[in-house]
Amino acid sequence: MAKQPVDLSESFQGSAIAKQAFELKRQVKQKDEELQELQAEIAALKSGALDDAQKMELERQIQALTEQLSQSRGVQQVPIAQIQRNPQQPRQMITEAIVQERAASLEEHGQQSPVILFPPNEDGISLLFDGELRWRGASLLNSRDSETWQTLEAVYLPEESSPDDPQLLERAIVTSLHAEKLCAIDLAENLVALIQQNYSFDAPATEIPDCLNALVNKLKAAGKAHEFSEVRTADKQKQSEWIESITWRTPEQHEILKVLLKFKLNPASVSSNIFPALSYPEDLKQAIRSRGLEDGKVRELAKLNKERLGLSEKKTTQVRIQATEQVINQNLSVRDTRSLVNQLINQHNPEPISSGSNPTVKLSRSLEKFVVDSADKEGLMALRSSLVSLLSRVEETLGLSK
């Protein structure tokens, strides 16, 4: 039986198809890599405080990413109920006024560009990568009229994209740390998240501020506090050597210092001005994030606690919320806020039961009333030295010293 001739054209055709398939896969992979790269750059830019040039660059990159995703994956109508904010987004302060402005813009001009979403989870919920204001504005309009703004135009990031991606999250947090307008509570939470995620910190998040506070107090007592300003701007090698020179530090304190100095932050400033925001009552945190209440005023309002007012927790919260409303509506200054807080404390608890016999309470109240502005520099330096020494002894007595 004669052999059948081999049809070489089919072999060559198969080889050509395989080559085309391989080339298409390569192009898809390259596009996905470009998308991921652009995605990371946007995350880093959008988390910080931007100047005009950076804002233009951010808008350009978001537009480019949106166009690429629209072409490769298409634009979809996604119910707003199936969209949620990304909890990993470093900046959480979005005021009600800004949301109302965006809602008005949507109502008048419509949605100009799709929001960008991470792939949906098992429950069909997609987290936002970009477009939170559009989503919040649409949600506000929908709450006013349930027949309108039920969906948003959206594009999806590649399947492998995740809001929990360590590199993406770290770049966003790192950029946020130097954002000039980042509020204290957001900065504090981001620092704690970064310490926990990237370093071998075994203690609970709630212990991080206490660890730093004990370390700062010991360094002050040892006369090394003046070194903070110099070491925070030093290079990585010098920072490492300085940390190693503190032989009595704990492993947890070592990791905290590494993070703070890496981002040129003064440990003493973080301990006294940033981490205290973590203990703010929830009503004050809400006022910061939704209404833009300034940190200085929040610190004064936080003094309205049940110990100072002599009231129940529920009544204390009511008094504090009313005071917060007055501060915001009347646009009170920090000094006026302080006066209001002192008035409320005297009104509800003019003479605490323990103040007549407890020297600790007397001292605390005297320090609260001390007017720093009227004191001379020499006197303030002497007072500072005494307070540092006293605080160190208090920490040791309470067992907070590490």
mmCIF file of C-alpha atoms in Angstrom:
data_model
loop_
_atom_site.group_PDB
_atom_site.id
_atom_site.type_symbol
_atom_site.label_atom_id
_atom_site.label_comp_id
_atom_site.label_asym_id
_atom_site.label_seq_id
_atom_site.Cartn_x
_atom_site.Cartn_y
_atom_site.Cartn_z
ATOM 1 C CA MET A 1 0.000 0.000 0.000
ATOM 2 C CA ALA A 2 1.452 3.283 -1.073
ATOM 3 C CA LYS A 3 2.240 5.790 1.593
ATOM 4 C CA GLN A 4 -0.055 8.805 1.764
ATOM 5 C CA PRO A 5 1.781 12.049 1.095
ATOM 6 C CA VAL A 6 2.280 14.206 4.135
ATOM 7 C CA ASP A 7 0.319 17.443 3.964
ATOM 8 C CA LEU A 8 3.013 19.877 5.065
ATOM 9 C CA SER A 9 0.642 22.817 4.708
ATOM 10 C CA GLU A 10 -1.383 21.581 7.739
ATOM 11 C CA SER A 11 1.780 21.251 9.823
ATOM 12 C CA PHE A 12 2.944 24.698 8.885
ATOM 13 C CA GLN A 13 -0.544 26.060 9.496
ATOM 14 C CA GLY A 14 -0.642 24.453 12.961
ATOM 15 C CA SER A 15 2.773 25.857 13.720
ATOM 16 C CA ALA A 16 1.669 29.322 12.642
ATOM 17 C CA ILE A 17 -1.468 29.124 14.806
ATOM 18 C CA ALA A 18 0.612 28.025 17.783
ATOM 19 C CA LYS A 19 3.000 30.883 17.178
ATOM 20 C CA GLN A 20 0.119 33.356 16.973
ATOM 21 C CA ALA A 21 -1.381 31.962 20.192
ATOM 22 C CA PHE A 22 1.965 32.254 21.955
ATOM 23 C CA GLU A 23 2.362 35.840 20.764
ATOM 24 C CA LEU A 24 -1.163 36.726 21.950
ATOM 25 C CA LYS A 25 -0.450 35.237 25.384
ATOM 26 C CA ARG A 26 2.777 37.237 25.558
ATOM 27 C CA GLN A 27 0.949 40.453 24.670
ATOM 28 C CA VAL A 28 -1.777 39.775 27.256
ATOM 29 C CA LYS A 29 0.847 39.091 29.930
ATOM 30 C CA GLN A 30 2.685 42.284 28.983
ATOM 31 C CA LYS A 31 -0.545 44.279 29.157
ATOM 32 C CA ASP A 32 -1.377 42.823 32.578
ATOM 33 C CA GLU A 33 2.101 43.700 33.836
ATOM 34 C CA GLU A 34 1.667 47.245 32.542
ATOM 35 C CA LEU A 35 -1.714 47.460 34.239
ATOM 36 C CA GLN A 36 -0.284 46.250 37.553
ATOM 37 C CA GLU A 37 2.610 48.707 37.301
ATOM 38 C CA LEU A 38 0.264 51.589 36.580
ATOM 39 C CA GLN A 39 -2.049 50.398 39.346
ATOM 40 C CA ALA A 40 0.776 50.519 41.915
ATOM 41 C CA GLU A 41 1.910 53.984 40.778
ATOM 42 C CA ILE A 42 -1.630 55.310 41.145
ATOM 43 C CA ALA A 43 -1.995 53.801 44.623
ATOM 44 C CA ALA A 44 1.211 55.498 45.723
ATOM 45 C CA LEU A 45 0.211 58.873 44.286
ATOM 46 C CA LYS A 46 -3.405 58.977 45.429
ATOM 47 C CA SER A 47 -2.614 58.241 49.080
ATOM 48 C CA GLY A 48 -0.504 61.349 49.616
ATOM 49 C CA ALA A 49 -1.059 65.103 49.715
ATOM 50 C CA LEU A 50 -0.550 66.229 46.117
ATOM 51 C CA ASP A 51 0.561 69.468 44.543
ATOM 52 C CA ASP A 52 -0.972 70.636 41.240
ATOM 53 C CA ALA A 53 1.589 68.813 39.076
ATOM 54 C CA GLN A 54 1.112 65.551 40.975
ATOM 55 C CA LYS A 55 -2.678 65.875 40.741
ATOM 56 C CA MET A 56 -2.416 66.246 36.965
ATOM 57 C CA GLU A 57 -0.117 63.218 36.789
ATOM 58 C CA LEU A 58 -2.498 61.180 38.957
ATOM 59 C CA GLU A 59 -5.472 62.103 36.769
ATOM 60 C CA ARG A 60 -3.482 61.204 33.657
ATOM 61 C CA GLN A 61 -2.500 57.791 35.030
ATOM 62 C CA ILE A 62 -6.021 56.997 36.237
ATOM 63 C CA GLN A 63 -7.407 57.960 32.833
ATOM 64 C CA ALA A 64 -4.824 55.750 31.105
ATOM 65 C CA LEU A 65 -5.604 52.809 33.396
ATOM 66 C CA THR A 66 -9.354 53.283 32.909
ATOM 67 C CA GLU A 67 -8.975 53.339 29.114
ATOM 68 C CA GLN A 68 -6.814 50.199 29.117
ATOM 69 C CA LEU A 69 -9.264 48.336 31.348
ATOM 70 C CA SER A 70 -12.226 49.536 29.253
ATOM 71 C CA GLN A 71 -10.614 48.217 26.076
ATOM 72 C CA SER A 72 -9.435 44.902 27.510
ATOM 73 C CA ARG A 73 -12.303 44.036 29.863
ATOM 74 C CA GLY A 74 -15.156 46.352 28.960
ATOM 75 C CA VAL A 75 -17.272 48.789 30.990
ATOM 76 C CA GLN A 76 -19.995 47.243 33.152
ATOM 77 C CA GLN A 77 -22.989 48.529 35.077
ATOM 78 C CA VAL A 78 -22.421 47.470 38.689
ATOM 79 C CA PRO A 79 -25.072 47.936 41.426
ATOM 80 C CA ILE A 80 -23.842 50.399 44.050
ATOM 81 C CA ALA A 81 -24.990 47.921 46.710
ATOM 82 C CA GLN A 82 -22.315 45.514 45.437
ATOM 83 C CA ILE A 83 -19.547 48.109 45.825
ATOM 84 C CA GLN A 84 -17.719 48.860 49.070
ATOM 85 C CA ARG A 85 -14.854 51.153 50.071
ATOM 86 C CA ASN A 86 -11.435 49.610 50.423
ATOM 87 C CA PRO A 87 -10.676 49.355 54.186
ATOM 88 C CA GLN A 88 -6.955 49.368 53.321
ATOM 89 C CA GLN A 89 -7.224 52.882 51.886
ATOM 90 C CA PRO A 90 -4.906 54.931 54.135
ATOM 91 C CA ARG A 91 -6.803 58.193 53.904
ATOM 92 C CA GLN A 92 -10.220 57.821 55.503
ATOM 93 C CA MET A 93 -11.137 61.453 56.105
ATOM 94 C CA ILE A 94 -13.786 62.347 53.535
ATOM 95 C CA THR A 95 -16.104 65.087 54.770
ATOM 96 C CA GLU A 96 -19.853 65.232 54.224
ATOM 97 C CA ALA A 97 -19.487 68.534 52.380
ATOM 98 C CA ILE A 98 -17.197 66.981 49.749
ATOM 99 C CA VAL A 99 -19.620 64.069 49.247
ATOM 100 C CA GLN A 100 -22.532 66.488 48.793
ATOM 101 C CA GLU A 101 -20.539 68.455 46.210
ATOM 102 C CA ARG A 102 -19.813 65.288 44.243
ATOM 103 C CA ALA A 103 -23.468 64.229 44.451
ATOM 104 C CA ALA A 104 -24.534 67.582 43.009
ATOM 105 C CA SER A 105 -21.997 67.204 40.198
ATOM 106 C CA LEU A 106 -23.255 63.691 39.372
ATOM 107 C CA GLU A 107 -26.840 64.896 39.360
ATOM 108 C CA GLU A 108 -26.075 67.753 36.987
ATOM 109 C CA HIS A 109 -23.419 66.274 34.701
ATOM 110 C CA GLY A 110 -23.761 62.507 35.151
ATOM 111 C CA GLN A 111 -20.914 60.043 35.600
ATOM 112 C CA GLN A 112 -17.999 61.177 33.446
ATOM 113 C CA SER A 113 -15.744 58.127 33.886
ATOM 114 C CA PRO A 114 -16.071 54.598 35.282
ATOM 115 C CA VAL A 115 -14.958 53.724 38.804
ATOM 116 C CA ILE A 116 -12.172 51.130 39.071
ATOM 117 C CA LEU A 117 -12.880 48.001 41.111
ATOM 118 C CA PHE A 118 -10.969 45.031 42.437
ATOM 119 C CA PRO A 119 -12.385 41.668 41.241
ATOM 120 C CA PRO A 120 -15.532 40.664 43.217
ATOM 121 C CA ASN A 121 -15.221 38.335 46.206
ATOM 122 C CA GLU A 122 -17.259 35.180 46.828
ATOM 123 C CA ASP A 123 -20.248 37.284 47.916
ATOM 124 C CA GLY A 124 -20.142 39.354 44.726
ATOM 125 C CA ILE A 125 -18.819 42.436 46.559
ATOM 126 C CA SER A 126 -16.144 44.528 44.842
ATOM 127 C CA LEU A 127 -13.829 46.902 46.703
ATOM 128 C CA LEU A 128 -12.950 50.265 45.214
ATOM 129 C CA PHE A 129 -9.522 50.972 43.792
ATOM 130 C CA ASP A 130 -10.505 54.408 42.499
ATOM 131 C CA GLY A 131 -13.758 56.380 42.547
ATOM 132 C CA GLU A 132 -14.837 56.439 46.201
ATOM 133 C CA LEU A 133 -16.257 59.953 45.926
ATOM 134 C CA ARG A 134 -18.348 58.999 42.874
ATOM 135 C CA TRP A 135 -19.630 55.944 44.736
ATOM 136 C CA ARG A 136 -20.448 57.953 47.872
ATOM 137 C CA GLY A 137 -22.115 60.673 45.837
ATOM 138 C CA ALA A 138 -24.227 58.130 43.926
ATOM 139 C CA SER A 139 -25.148 56.389 47.189
ATOM 140 C CA LEU A 140 -26.299 59.722 48.628
ATOM 141 C CA LEU A 141 -28.475 60.397 45.571
ATOM 142 C CA ASN A 142 -29.893 56.874 45.749
ATOM 143 C CA SER A 143 -30.785 57.356 49.423
ATOM 144 C CA ARG A 144 -32.831 60.404 48.410
ATOM 145 C CA ASP A 145 -34.567 58.592 45.535
ATOM 146 C CA SER A 146 -34.215 54.810 45.380
ATOM 147 C CA GLU A 147 -35.277 54.807 41.711
ATOM 148 C CA THR A 148 -32.149 56.708 40.670
ATOM 149 C CA TRP A 149 -28.431 55.915 40.700
ATOM 150 C CA GLN A 150 -28.846 52.230 41.378
ATOM 151 C CA THR A 151 -25.703 51.370 39.381
ATOM 152 C CA LEU A 152 -22.351 52.875 38.438
ATOM 153 C CA GLU A 153 -20.263 52.387 35.328
ATOM 154 C CA ALA A 154 -17.206 50.379 36.376
ATOM 155 C CA VAL A 155 -14.142 48.581 35.060
ATOM 156 C CA TYR A 156 -12.379 45.702 36.817
ATOM 157 C CA LEU A 157 -8.706 45.225 37.561
ATOM 158 C CA PRO A 158 -7.099 41.911 36.479
ATOM 159 C CA GLU A 159 -8.174 38.789 38.379
ATOM 160 C CA GLU A 160 -4.910 38.508 40.310
ATOM 161 C CA SER A 161 -5.281 42.047 41.748
ATOM 162 C CA SER A 162 -6.009 42.147 45.463
ATOM 163 C CA PRO A 163 -6.457 44.973 48.010
ATOM 164 C CA ASP A 164 -4.436 42.795 50.399
ATOM 165 C CA ASP A 165 -1.393 42.778 48.133
ATOM 166 C CA PRO A 166 1.438 43.628 50.604
ATOM 167 C CA GLN A 167 3.436 45.642 48.070
ATOM 168 C CA LEU A 168 0.433 47.663 46.936
ATOM 169 C CA LEU A 169 -0.660 48.302 50.525
ATOM 170 C CA GLU A 170 2.830 49.236 51.704
ATOM 171 C CA ARG A 171 3.373 51.726 48.896
ATOM 172 C CA ALA A 172 0.051 53.389 49.693
ATOM 173 C CA ILE A 173 0.797 53.584 53.435
ATOM 174 C CA VAL A 174 4.390 54.735 52.971
ATOM 175 C CA THR A 175 3.297 57.587 50.702
ATOM 176 C CA SER A 176 0.576 58.579 53.172
ATOM 177 C CA LEU A 177 3.009 58.931 56.058
ATOM 178 C CA HIS A 178 4.429 62.119 54.572
ATOM 179 C CA ALA A 179 1.128 63.582 53.414
ATOM 180 C CA GLU A 180 0.975 67.017 55.014
ATOM 181 C CA LYS A 181 -2.802 66.971 55.392
ATOM 182 C CA LEU A 182 -3.107 63.456 56.769
ATOM 183 C CA CYS A 183 -5.021 63.691 60.048
ATOM 184 C CA ALA A 184 -3.536 62.281 63.262
ATOM 185 C CA ILE A 185 -5.917 59.330 63.546
ATOM 186 C CA ASP A 186 -5.240 58.144 59.975
ATOM 187 C CA LEU A 187 -1.488 58.554 60.438
ATOM 188 C CA ALA A 188 -1.585 56.662 63.748
ATOM 189 C CA GLU A 189 -3.578 53.751 62.323
ATOM 190 C CA ASN A 190 -1.338 53.535 59.253
ATOM 191 C CA LEU A 191 1.810 53.460 61.394
ATOM 192 C CA VAL A 192 0.400 50.670 63.548
ATOM 193 C CA ALA A 193 -0.677 48.730 60.445
ATOM 194 C CA LEU A 194 2.760 49.089 58.890
ATOM 195 C CA ILE A 195 4.527 47.975 62.071
ATOM 196 C CA GLN A 196 2.290 44.923 62.363
ATOM 197 C CA GLN A 197 2.340 43.925 58.706
ATOM 198 C CA ASN A 198 5.976 44.362 57.754
ATOM 199 C CA TYR A 199 7.811 43.603 60.947
ATOM 200 C CA SER A 200 7.949 40.829 63.522
ATOM 201 C CA PHE A 201 5.861 42.636 66.108
ATOM 202 C CA ASP A 202 4.221 39.996 68.253
ATOM 203 C CA ALA A 203 2.389 42.230 70.752
ATOM 204 C CA PRO A 204 -1.222 43.390 70.128
ATOM 205 C CA ALA A 205 -1.731 46.656 68.252
ATOM 206 C CA THR A 206 -3.036 48.330 71.412
ATOM 207 C CA GLU A 207 0.368 47.866 73.066
ATOM 208 C CA ILE A 208 2.343 49.682 70.372
ATOM 209 C CA PRO A 209 1.677 53.210 71.748
ATOM 210 C CA ASP A 210 2.538 52.064 75.296
ATOM 211 C CA CYS A 211 5.790 50.483 74.093
ATOM 212 C CA LEU A 212 6.811 53.679 72.343
ATOM 213 C CA ASN A 213 5.784 55.872 75.279
ATOM 214 C CA ALA A 214 7.865 53.850 77.751
ATOM 215 C CA LEU A 215 10.851 53.980 75.400
ATOM 216 C CA VAL A 216 10.607 57.755 74.890
ATOM 217 C CA ASN A 217 10.331 58.363 78.642
ATOM 218 C CA LYS A 218 13.444 56.281 79.331
ATOM 219 C CA LEU A 219 15.394 58.060 76.619
ATOM 220 C CA LYS A 220 14.351 61.431 78.032
ATOM 221 C CA ALA A 221 15.350 60.365 81.544
ATOM 222 C CA ALA A 222 18.720 59.222 80.157
ATOM 223 C CA GLY A 223 19.266 62.622 78.554
ATOM 224 C CA LYS A 224 19.108 61.259 74.995
ATOM 225 C CA ALA A 225 15.914 63.003 73.877
ATOM 226 C CA HIS A 226 17.897 65.710 72.073
ATOM 227 C CA GLU A 227 19.218 63.020 69.718
ATOM 228 C CA PHE A 228 15.781 62.417 68.168
ATOM 229 C CA SER A 229 15.940 65.375 65.776
ATOM 230 C CA GLU A 230 19.411 64.441 64.534
ATOM 231 C CA VAL A 231 18.911 60.701 64.140
ATOM 232 C CA ARG A 232 15.576 60.948 62.321
ATOM 233 C CA THR A 233 17.256 62.763 59.404
ATOM 234 C CA ALA A 234 20.384 60.546 59.403
ATOM 235 C CA ASP A 235 21.062 57.841 56.808
ATOM 236 C CA LYS A 236 19.915 54.261 57.324
ATOM 237 C CA GLN A 237 23.297 53.064 58.602
ATOM 238 C CA LYS A 238 23.533 55.742 61.292
ATOM 239 C CA GLN A 239 19.939 55.138 62.337
ATOM 240 C CA SER A 240 20.651 51.429 62.717
ATOM 241 C CA GLU A 241 23.763 52.128 64.794
ATOM 242 C CA TRP A 242 21.831 54.493 67.038
ATOM 243 C CA ILE A 243 19.083 51.928 67.635
ATOM 244 C CA GLU A 244 21.703 49.275 68.446
ATOM 245 C CA SER A 245 23.289 51.641 70.993
ATOM 246 C CA ILE A 246 20.098 51.487 73.076
ATOM 247 C CA THR A 247 21.029 48.195 74.714
ATOM 248 C CA TRP A 248 18.036 48.033 77.069
ATOM 249 C CA ARG A 249 15.400 48.309 74.336
ATOM 250 C CA THR A 250 12.882 45.482 73.876
ATOM 251 C CA PRO A 251 12.462 43.689 70.512
ATOM 252 C CA GLU A 252 9.101 45.441 70.066
ATOM 253 C CA GLN A 253 10.621 48.863 70.713
ATOM 254 C CA HIS A 254 13.384 48.037 68.237
ATOM 255 C CA GLU A 255 10.839 47.415 65.478
ATOM 256 C CA ILE A 256 8.856 50.556 66.312
ATOM 257 C CA LEU A 257 11.975 52.719 66.103
ATOM 258 C CA LYS A 258 12.921 51.155 62.753
ATOM 259 C CA VAL A 259 9.580 52.117 61.263
ATOM 260 C CA LEU A 260 9.442 55.655 62.640
ATOM 261 C CA LEU A 261 13.021 56.538 61.743
ATOM 262 C CA LYS A 262 12.677 54.975 58.292
ATOM 263 C CA PHE A 263 10.040 57.607 57.529
ATOM 264 C CA LYS A 264 11.928 60.453 59.242
ATOM 265 C CA LEU A 265 9.428 60.710 62.102
ATOM 266 C CA ASN A 266 10.387 61.938 65.568
ATOM 267 C CA PRO A 267 9.494 59.184 68.098
ATOM 268 C CA ALA A 268 8.731 61.732 70.838
ATOM 269 C CA SER A 269 6.383 63.681 68.556
ATOM 270 C CA VAL A 270 4.583 60.519 67.435
ATOM 271 C CA SER A 271 4.207 59.403 71.048
ATOM 272 C CA SER A 272 2.792 62.712 72.293
ATOM 273 C CA ASN A 273 0.879 64.010 69.244
ATOM 274 C CA ILE A 274 -0.031 61.088 66.970
ATOM 275 C CA PHE A 275 -0.614 57.862 68.903
ATOM 276 C CA PRO A 276 -2.950 59.501 71.483
ATOM 277 C CA ALA A 277 -5.459 59.855 68.633
ATOM 278 C CA LEU A 278 -5.963 56.066 68.740
ATOM 279 C CA SER A 279 -7.714 56.431 72.101
ATOM 280 C CA TYR A 280 -10.154 59.116 70.925
ATOM 281 C CA PRO A 281 -13.837 58.204 71.460
ATOM 282 C CA GLU A 282 -15.602 56.940 68.350
ATOM 283 C CA ASP A 283 -17.825 60.030 68.136
ATOM 284 C CA LEU A 284 -14.733 62.235 67.841
ATOM 285 C CA LYS A 285 -13.134 59.951 65.248
ATOM 286 C CA GLN A 286 -16.338 60.219 63.236
ATOM 287 C CA ALA A 287 -16.277 64.021 63.520
ATOM 288 C CA ILE A 288 -12.691 64.050 62.233
ATOM 289 C CA ARG A 289 -13.364 61.860 59.233
ATOM 290 C CA SER A 290 -16.792 63.033 58.155
ATOM 291 C CA ARG A 291 -16.662 66.708 59.149
ATOM 292 C CA GLY A 292 -12.969 67.571 59.117
ATOM 293 C CA LEU A 293 -12.678 68.509 62.812
ATOM 294 C CA GLU A 294 -9.099 69.663 63.450
ATOM 295 C CA ASP A 295 -6.756 67.679 65.706
ATOM 296 C CA GLY A 296 -6.173 70.547 68.154
ATOM 297 C CA LYS A 297 -9.891 70.903 68.847
ATOM 298 C CA VAL A 298 -10.300 67.142 69.118
ATOM 299 C CA ARG A 299 -7.625 66.957 71.815
ATOM 300 C CA GLU A 300 -9.554 69.498 73.875
ATOM 301 C CA LEU A 301 -12.933 67.795 73.344
ATOM 302 C CA ALA A 302 -11.414 64.455 74.326
ATOM 303 C CA LYS A 303 -11.010 65.855 77.852
ATOM 304 C CA LEU A 304 -14.787 65.553 78.201
ATOM 305 C CA ASN A 305 -14.671 62.041 79.678
ATOM 306 C CA LYS A 306 -16.749 60.468 82.424
ATOM 307 C CA GLU A 307 -14.005 60.883 85.031
ATOM 308 C CA ARG A 308 -13.796 64.647 84.550
ATOM 309 C CA LEU A 309 -17.524 65.172 84.098
ATOM 310 C CA GLY A 310 -18.624 62.785 86.829
ATOM 311 C CA LEU A 311 -21.345 61.394 84.546
ATOM 312 C CA SER A 312 -22.277 58.013 83.090
ATOM 313 C CA GLU A 313 -20.666 56.932 79.831
ATOM 314 C CA LYS A 314 -23.906 57.499 77.918
ATOM 315 C CA LYS A 315 -24.468 60.992 79.334
ATOM 316 C CA THR A 316 -20.795 61.885 78.814
ATOM 317 C CA THR A 317 -21.061 60.944 75.143
ATOM 318 C CA GLN A 318 -24.161 63.125 74.758
ATOM 319 C CA VAL A 319 -22.415 66.120 76.359
ATOM 320 C CA ARG A 320 -19.332 65.621 74.152
ATOM 321 C CA ILE A 321 -21.381 65.304 70.953
ATOM 322 C CA GLN A 322 -23.300 68.501 71.778
ATOM 323 C CA ALA A 323 -20.016 70.311 72.466
ATOM 324 C CA THR A 324 -18.573 69.013 69.195
ATOM 325 C CA GLU A 325 -21.598 70.335 67.289
ATOM 326 C CA GLN A 326 -21.145 73.743 68.924
ATOM 327 C CA VAL A 327 -17.446 73.836 68.035
ATOM 328 C CA ILE A 328 -18.130 72.923 64.391
ATOM 329 C CA ASN A 329 -21.229 75.063 63.842
ATOM 330 C CA GLN A 330 -19.710 78.165 65.480
ATOM 331 C CA ASN A 331 -16.243 77.462 64.049
ATOM 332 C CA LEU A 332 -14.657 77.952 67.463
ATOM 333 C CA SER A 333 -10.882 78.320 67.734
ATOM 334 C CA VAL A 334 -8.766 75.900 69.754
ATOM 335 C CA ARG A 335 -8.627 78.413 72.611
ATOM 336 C CA ASP A 336 -12.410 78.904 72.561
ATOM 337 C CA THR A 337 -12.855 75.125 72.438
ATOM 338 C CA ARG A 338 -10.640 74.784 75.508
ATOM 339 C CA SER A 339 -12.736 77.395 77.330
ATOM 340 C CA LEU A 340 -15.951 75.595 76.401
ATOM 341 C CA VAL A 341 -14.568 72.277 77.663
ATOM 342 C CA ASN A 342 -13.493 73.820 80.979
ATOM 343 C CA GLN A 343 -16.928 75.417 81.390
ATOM 344 C CA LEU A 344 -18.660 72.089 80.839
ATOM 345 C CA ILE A 345 -16.366 70.304 83.303
ATOM 346 C CA ASN A 346 -17.022 72.947 85.966
ATOM 347 C CA GLN A 347 -20.744 72.882 85.191
ATOM 348 C CA HIS A 348 -21.176 69.134 85.583
ATOM 349 C CA ASN A 349 -18.465 68.405 88.138
ATOM 350 C CA PRO A 350 -17.326 71.646 89.794
ATOM 351 C CA GLU A 351 -15.632 69.960 92.748
ATOM 352 C CA PRO A 352 -14.776 66.270 92.357
ATOM 353 C CA ILE A 353 -15.201 64.317 95.596
ATOM 354 C CA SER A 354 -11.609 63.167 95.612
ATOM 355 C CA SER A 355 -10.015 66.533 94.838
ATOM 356 C CA GLY A 356 -9.952 67.712 98.434
ATOM 357 C CA SER A 357 -8.000 64.745 99.763
ATOM 358 C CA ASN A 358 -6.193 63.265 96.776
ATOM 359 C CA PRO A 359 -2.939 65.118 95.936
ATOM 360 C CA THR A 360 -2.728 63.343 92.567
ATOM 361 C CA VAL A 361 -6.060 64.798 91.475
ATOM 362 C CA LYS A 362 -5.030 68.239 92.711
ATOM 363 C CA LEU A 363 -1.777 68.082 90.767
ATOM 364 C CA SER A 364 -3.548 66.921 87.594
ATOM 365 C CA ARG A 365 -6.072 69.754 87.764
ATOM 366 C CA SER A 366 -3.324 72.300 88.429
ATOM 367 C CA LEU A 367 -1.345 71.129 85.409
ATOM 368 C CA GLU A 368 -4.444 71.315 83.198
ATOM 369 C CA LYS A 369 -4.947 74.962 84.198
ATOM 370 C CA PHE A 370 -1.274 75.906 83.755
ATOM 371 C CA VAL A 371 -0.889 78.622 81.080
ATOM 372 C CA VAL A 372 2.203 77.747 79.057
ATOM 373 C CA ASP A 373 2.225 80.970 77.032
ATOM 374 C CA SER A 374 2.780 83.129 80.121
ATOM 375 C CA ALA A 375 5.866 81.249 81.370
ATOM 376 C CA ASP A 376 9.474 82.162 80.532
ATOM 377 C CA LYS A 377 11.782 79.795 78.662
ATOM 378 C CA GLU A 378 14.014 79.046 81.650
ATOM 379 C CA GLY A 379 11.027 78.182 83.792
ATOM 380 C CA LEU A 380 9.556 75.960 81.094
ATOM 381 C CA MET A 381 12.838 74.071 80.728
ATOM 382 C CA ALA A 382 12.953 73.436 84.469
ATOM 383 C CA LEU A 383 9.313 72.312 84.465
ATOM 384 C CA ARG A 384 9.943 70.025 81.526
ATOM 385 C CA SER A 385 12.868 68.348 83.283
ATOM 386 C CA SER A 386 10.780 67.786 86.424
ATOM 387 C CA LEU A 387 7.837 66.380 84.472
ATOM 388 C CA VAL A 388 10.030 63.986 82.496
ATOM 389 C CA SER A 389 11.574 62.678 85.708
ATOM 390 C CA LEU A 390 8.173 62.392 87.401
ATOM 391 C CA LEU A 391 6.607 60.655 84.420
ATOM 392 C CA SER A 392 9.436 58.097 84.331
ATOM 393 C CA ARG A 393 8.826 57.254 88.001
ATOM 394 C CA VAL A 394 5.075 57.015 87.416
ATOM 395 C CA GLU A 395 5.634 54.614 84.486
ATOM 396 C CA GLU A 396 7.831 52.406 86.666
ATOM 397 C CA THR A 397 5.278 52.396 89.501
ATOM 398 C CA LEU A 398 2.440 51.462 87.142
ATOM 399 C CA GLY A 399 4.531 48.755 85.518
ATOM 400 C CA LEU A 400 4.354 50.440 82.098
ATOM 401 C CA SER A 401 8.087 50.843 81.840
ATOM 402 C CA LYS A 402 9.664 48.254 79.573
#
